[in-house]
mmCIF file of C-alpha atoms in Angstrom:
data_model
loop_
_atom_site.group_PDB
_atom_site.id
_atom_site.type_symbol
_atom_site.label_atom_id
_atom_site.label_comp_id
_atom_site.label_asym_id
_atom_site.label_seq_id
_atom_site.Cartn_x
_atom_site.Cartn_y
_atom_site.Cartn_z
ATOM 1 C CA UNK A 24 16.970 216.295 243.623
ATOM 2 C CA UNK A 25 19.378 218.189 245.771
ATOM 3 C CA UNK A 26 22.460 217.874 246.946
ATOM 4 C CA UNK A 27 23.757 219.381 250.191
ATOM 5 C CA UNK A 28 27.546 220.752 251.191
ATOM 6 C CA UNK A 29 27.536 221.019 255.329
ATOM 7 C CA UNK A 30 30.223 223.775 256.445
ATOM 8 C CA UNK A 31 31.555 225.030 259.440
ATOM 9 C CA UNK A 32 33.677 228.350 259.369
ATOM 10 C CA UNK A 33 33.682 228.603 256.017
ATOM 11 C CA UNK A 34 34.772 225.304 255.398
ATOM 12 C CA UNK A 35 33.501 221.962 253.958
ATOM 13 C CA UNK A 36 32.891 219.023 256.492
ATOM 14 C CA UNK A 37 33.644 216.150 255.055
ATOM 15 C CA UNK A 38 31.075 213.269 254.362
ATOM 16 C CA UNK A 39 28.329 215.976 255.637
ATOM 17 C CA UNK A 40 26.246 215.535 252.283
ATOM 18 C CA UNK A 41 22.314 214.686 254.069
ATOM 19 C CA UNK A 42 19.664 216.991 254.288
ATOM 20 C CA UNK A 43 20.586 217.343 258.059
ATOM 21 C CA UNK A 44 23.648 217.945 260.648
ATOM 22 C CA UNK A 45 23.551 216.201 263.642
ATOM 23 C CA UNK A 46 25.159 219.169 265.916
ATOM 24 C CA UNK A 47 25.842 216.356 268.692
ATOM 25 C CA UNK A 48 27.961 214.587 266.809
ATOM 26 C CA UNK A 49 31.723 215.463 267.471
ATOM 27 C CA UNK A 50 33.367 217.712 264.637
ATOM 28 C CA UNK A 51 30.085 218.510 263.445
ATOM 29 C CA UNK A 52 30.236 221.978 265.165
ATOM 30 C CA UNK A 53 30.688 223.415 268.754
ATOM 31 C CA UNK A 54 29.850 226.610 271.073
ATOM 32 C CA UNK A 55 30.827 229.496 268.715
ATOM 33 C CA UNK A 56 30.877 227.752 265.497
ATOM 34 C CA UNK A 57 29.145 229.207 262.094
ATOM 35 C CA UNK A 58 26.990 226.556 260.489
ATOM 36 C CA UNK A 59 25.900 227.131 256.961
ATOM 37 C CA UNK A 60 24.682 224.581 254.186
ATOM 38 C CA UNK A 61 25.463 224.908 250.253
ATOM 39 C CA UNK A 62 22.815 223.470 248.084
ATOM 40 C CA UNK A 63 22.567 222.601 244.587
ATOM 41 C CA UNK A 64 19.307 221.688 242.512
ATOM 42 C CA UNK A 65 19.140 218.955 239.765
ATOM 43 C CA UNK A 66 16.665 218.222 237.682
ATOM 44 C CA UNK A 67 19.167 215.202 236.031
ATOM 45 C CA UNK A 68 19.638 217.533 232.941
ATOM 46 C CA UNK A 69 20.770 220.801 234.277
ATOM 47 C CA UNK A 70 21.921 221.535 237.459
ATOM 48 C CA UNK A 71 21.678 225.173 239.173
ATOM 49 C CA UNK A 72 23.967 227.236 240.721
ATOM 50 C CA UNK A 73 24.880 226.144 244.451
ATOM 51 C CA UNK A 74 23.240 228.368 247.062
ATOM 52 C CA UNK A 75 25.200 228.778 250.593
ATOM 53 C CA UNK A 76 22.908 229.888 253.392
ATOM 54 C CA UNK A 77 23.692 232.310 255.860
ATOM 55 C CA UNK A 78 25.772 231.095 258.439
ATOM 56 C CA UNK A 79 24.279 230.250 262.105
ATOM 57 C CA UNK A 80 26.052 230.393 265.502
ATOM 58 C CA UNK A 81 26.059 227.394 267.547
ATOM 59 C CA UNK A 82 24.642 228.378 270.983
ATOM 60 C CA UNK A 83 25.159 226.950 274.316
ATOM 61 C CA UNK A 84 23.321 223.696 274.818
ATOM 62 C CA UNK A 85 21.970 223.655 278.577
ATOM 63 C CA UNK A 86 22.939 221.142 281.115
ATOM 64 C CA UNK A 87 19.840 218.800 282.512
ATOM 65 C CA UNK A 88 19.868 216.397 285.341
ATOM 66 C CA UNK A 89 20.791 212.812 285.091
ATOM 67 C CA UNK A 90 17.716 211.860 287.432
ATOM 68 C CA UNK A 91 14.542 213.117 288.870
ATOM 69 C CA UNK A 92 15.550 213.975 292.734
ATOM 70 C CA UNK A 93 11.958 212.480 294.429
ATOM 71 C CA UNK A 94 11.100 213.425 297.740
ATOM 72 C CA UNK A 95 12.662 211.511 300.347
ATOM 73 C CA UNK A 96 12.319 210.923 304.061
ATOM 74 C CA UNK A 97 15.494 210.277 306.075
ATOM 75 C CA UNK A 98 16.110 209.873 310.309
ATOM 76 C CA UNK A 99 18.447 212.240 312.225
ATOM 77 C CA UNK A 100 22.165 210.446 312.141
ATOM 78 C CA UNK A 101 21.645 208.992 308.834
ATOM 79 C CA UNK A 102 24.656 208.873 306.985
ATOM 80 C CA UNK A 103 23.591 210.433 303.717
ATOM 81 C CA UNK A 104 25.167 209.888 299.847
ATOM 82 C CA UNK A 105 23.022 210.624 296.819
ATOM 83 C CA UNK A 106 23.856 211.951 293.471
ATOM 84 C CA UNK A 107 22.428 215.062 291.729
ATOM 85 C CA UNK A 108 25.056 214.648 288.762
ATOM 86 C CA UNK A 109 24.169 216.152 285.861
ATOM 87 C CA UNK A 110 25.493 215.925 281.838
ATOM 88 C CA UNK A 111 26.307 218.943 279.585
ATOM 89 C CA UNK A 112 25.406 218.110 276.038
ATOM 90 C CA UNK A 113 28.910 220.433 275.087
ATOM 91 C CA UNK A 114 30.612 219.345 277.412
ATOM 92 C CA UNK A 115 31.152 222.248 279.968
ATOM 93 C CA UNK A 116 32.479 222.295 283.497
ATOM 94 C CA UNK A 117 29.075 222.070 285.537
ATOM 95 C CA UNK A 118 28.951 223.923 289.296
ATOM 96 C CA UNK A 119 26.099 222.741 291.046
ATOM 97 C CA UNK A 120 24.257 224.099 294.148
ATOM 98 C CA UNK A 121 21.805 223.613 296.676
ATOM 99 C CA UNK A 122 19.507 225.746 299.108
ATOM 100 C CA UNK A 123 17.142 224.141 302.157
ATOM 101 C CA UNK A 124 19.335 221.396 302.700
ATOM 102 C CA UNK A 125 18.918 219.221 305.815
ATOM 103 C CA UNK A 126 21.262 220.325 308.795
ATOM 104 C CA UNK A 127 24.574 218.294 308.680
ATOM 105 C CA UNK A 128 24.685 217.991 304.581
ATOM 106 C CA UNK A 129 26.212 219.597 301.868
ATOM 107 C CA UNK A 130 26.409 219.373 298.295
ATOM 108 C CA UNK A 131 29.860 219.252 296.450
ATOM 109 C CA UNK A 132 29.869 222.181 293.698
ATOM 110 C CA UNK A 133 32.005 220.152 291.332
ATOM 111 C CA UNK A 134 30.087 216.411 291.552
ATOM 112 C CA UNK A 135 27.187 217.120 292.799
ATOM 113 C CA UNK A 136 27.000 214.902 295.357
ATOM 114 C CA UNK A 137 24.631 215.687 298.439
ATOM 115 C CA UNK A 138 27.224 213.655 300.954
ATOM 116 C CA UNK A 139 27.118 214.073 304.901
ATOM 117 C CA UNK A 140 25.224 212.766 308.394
ATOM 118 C CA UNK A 141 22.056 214.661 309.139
ATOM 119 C CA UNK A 142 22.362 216.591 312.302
ATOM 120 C CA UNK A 143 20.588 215.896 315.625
ATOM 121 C CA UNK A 144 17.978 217.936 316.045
ATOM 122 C CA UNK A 145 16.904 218.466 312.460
ATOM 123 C CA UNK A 146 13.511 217.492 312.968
ATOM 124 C CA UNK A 147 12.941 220.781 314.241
ATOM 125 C CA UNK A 148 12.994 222.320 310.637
ATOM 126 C CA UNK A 149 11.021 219.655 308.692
ATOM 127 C CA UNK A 150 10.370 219.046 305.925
ATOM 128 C CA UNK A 151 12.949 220.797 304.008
ATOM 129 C CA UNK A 152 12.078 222.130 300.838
ATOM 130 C CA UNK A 153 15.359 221.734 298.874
ATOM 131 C CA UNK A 154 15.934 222.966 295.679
ATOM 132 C CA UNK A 155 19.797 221.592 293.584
ATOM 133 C CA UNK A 156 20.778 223.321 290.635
ATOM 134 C CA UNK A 157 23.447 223.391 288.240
ATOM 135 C CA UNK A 158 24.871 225.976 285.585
ATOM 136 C CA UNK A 159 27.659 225.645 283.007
ATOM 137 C CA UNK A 160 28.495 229.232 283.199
ATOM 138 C CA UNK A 161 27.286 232.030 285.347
ATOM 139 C CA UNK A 162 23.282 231.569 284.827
ATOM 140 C CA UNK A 163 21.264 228.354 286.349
ATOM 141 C CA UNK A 164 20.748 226.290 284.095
ATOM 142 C CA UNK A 165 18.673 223.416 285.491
ATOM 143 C CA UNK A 166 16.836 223.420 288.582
ATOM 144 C CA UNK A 167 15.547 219.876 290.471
ATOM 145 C CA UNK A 168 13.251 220.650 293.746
ATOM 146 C CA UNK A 169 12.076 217.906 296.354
ATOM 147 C CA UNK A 170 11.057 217.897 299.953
ATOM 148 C CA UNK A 171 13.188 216.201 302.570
ATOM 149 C CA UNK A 172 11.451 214.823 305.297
ATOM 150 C CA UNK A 173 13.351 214.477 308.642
ATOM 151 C CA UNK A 174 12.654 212.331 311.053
ATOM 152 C CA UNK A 175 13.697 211.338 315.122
ATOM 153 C CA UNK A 176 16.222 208.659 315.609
ATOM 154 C CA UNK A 177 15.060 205.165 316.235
ATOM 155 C CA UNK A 178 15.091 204.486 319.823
ATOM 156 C CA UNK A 179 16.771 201.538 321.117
ATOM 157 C CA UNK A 180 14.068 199.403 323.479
ATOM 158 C CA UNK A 181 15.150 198.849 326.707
ATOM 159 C CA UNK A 182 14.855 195.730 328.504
ATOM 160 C CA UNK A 183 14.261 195.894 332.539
ATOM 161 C CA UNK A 184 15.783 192.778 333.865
ATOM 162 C CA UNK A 185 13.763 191.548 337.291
ATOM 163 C CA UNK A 186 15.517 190.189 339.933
ATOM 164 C CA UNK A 187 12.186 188.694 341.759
ATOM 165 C CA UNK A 188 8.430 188.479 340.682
ATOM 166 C CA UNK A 189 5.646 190.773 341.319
ATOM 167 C CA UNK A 190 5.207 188.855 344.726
ATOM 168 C CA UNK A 191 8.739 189.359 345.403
ATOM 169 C CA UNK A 192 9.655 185.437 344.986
ATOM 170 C CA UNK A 193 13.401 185.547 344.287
ATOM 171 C CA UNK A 194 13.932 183.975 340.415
ATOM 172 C CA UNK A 195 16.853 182.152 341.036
ATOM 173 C CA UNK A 196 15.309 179.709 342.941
ATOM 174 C CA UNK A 197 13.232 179.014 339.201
ATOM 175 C CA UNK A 198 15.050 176.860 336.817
#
C-alpha cells in the first residue's frame, strides 16, 4: 500500500493523505503555489523510504462563461438587460468586452452586463455579429459569439374615425 504526504511550499497540508489533491478546494493551493506529493511504500512488513516529487506550479485557471449567449432578435427602442457574467475558477478580477454590438448598447467591463435601448435606425446594420469576451489578466480568455437580429419598431394602427358613410349619410342621425 502507499501512503501519500500532500505539500505546498515545502510544507505539509494537513489531512491531505489521498492519492489525489483537489486544487479547487480552498488551501489546497493557489496561482503560484509549488505542489509536490511525498510517498511511502508498505508492504505491511517493511516500509521504504518516502519519495517527494518534484514540485509543480499552479497555473492560472481560465475564466468561462456562466451561459451560452444564443442568438437573439430584438426591435429598435427595446430597452435591453442581459447578462454575459462569467466565473473565475481562482478567483480573479474578470474585464469583459464586446465588439458588433447593436447601436445604443454597451457592455459594462466590470459585470458584464450588455445594458442600454437599441437605437433608431439600427436596422440598417443587421444582423450584428457580436462577439463578448472576458480575460482575467491581459490575454482573452473566453470568447461567446451570437448574432443580433434588429428589427423596425412596431407600428401603432391607426384608426380613421368617419364622420358620415360612403353615401355621405351623416352618422349621428344612427343610434
Amino acid at each position: 500500500t502507499y501512503s501519500y504526504q500532500w505539500q505546498r511550499n515545502g510544507t505539509d497540508l494537513p489531512g491531505r493523505t489521498s492519492s489525489t489533491l483537489n486544487l479547487s478546494q480552498a488551501g489546497n493551493g493557489d496561482r503560484g503555489d509549488q505542489i509536490s506529493v511525498r510517498v511511502t511504500a508498505s508492504d505491511g512488513k517493511a516500509t521504504s523510504t518516502p519519495v517527494t516529487s518534484a514540485p509543480v506550479t499552479v497555473v492560472n485557471s481560465d475564466p468561462s462563461f456562466n451561459q451560452n449567449l444564443a442568438d437573439r432578435t430584438s426591435a429598435e427602442g427595446e430597452v435591453v438587460s442581459v447578462s454575459a457574467g462569467a466565473t473565475d475558477p481562482d478567483g480573479d478580477a474578470l474585464t469583459y468586452g464586446a465588439t458588433g454590438l447593436p447601436p445604443g448598447l454597451t457592455i459594462d467591463s466590470g459585470s458584464g452586463l450588455i445594458s442600454g435601448t437599441i437605437a433608431p435606425g439600427a436596422t440598417s446594420g443587421s444582423p450584428y455579429p457580436v462577439q463578448v469576451t472576458v480575460s482575467d489578466g491581459a490575454e482573452i480568455d473566453a470568447t461567446d459569439t451570437f448574432t443580433w437580429t434588429v428589427e423596425a419598431a412596431a407600428s401603432n394602427p391607426t384608426v380613421a374615425l368617419l364622420d358620415t358613410f360612403s353615401d355621405g349619410a351623416d352618422l349621428a342621425t344612427y343610434t
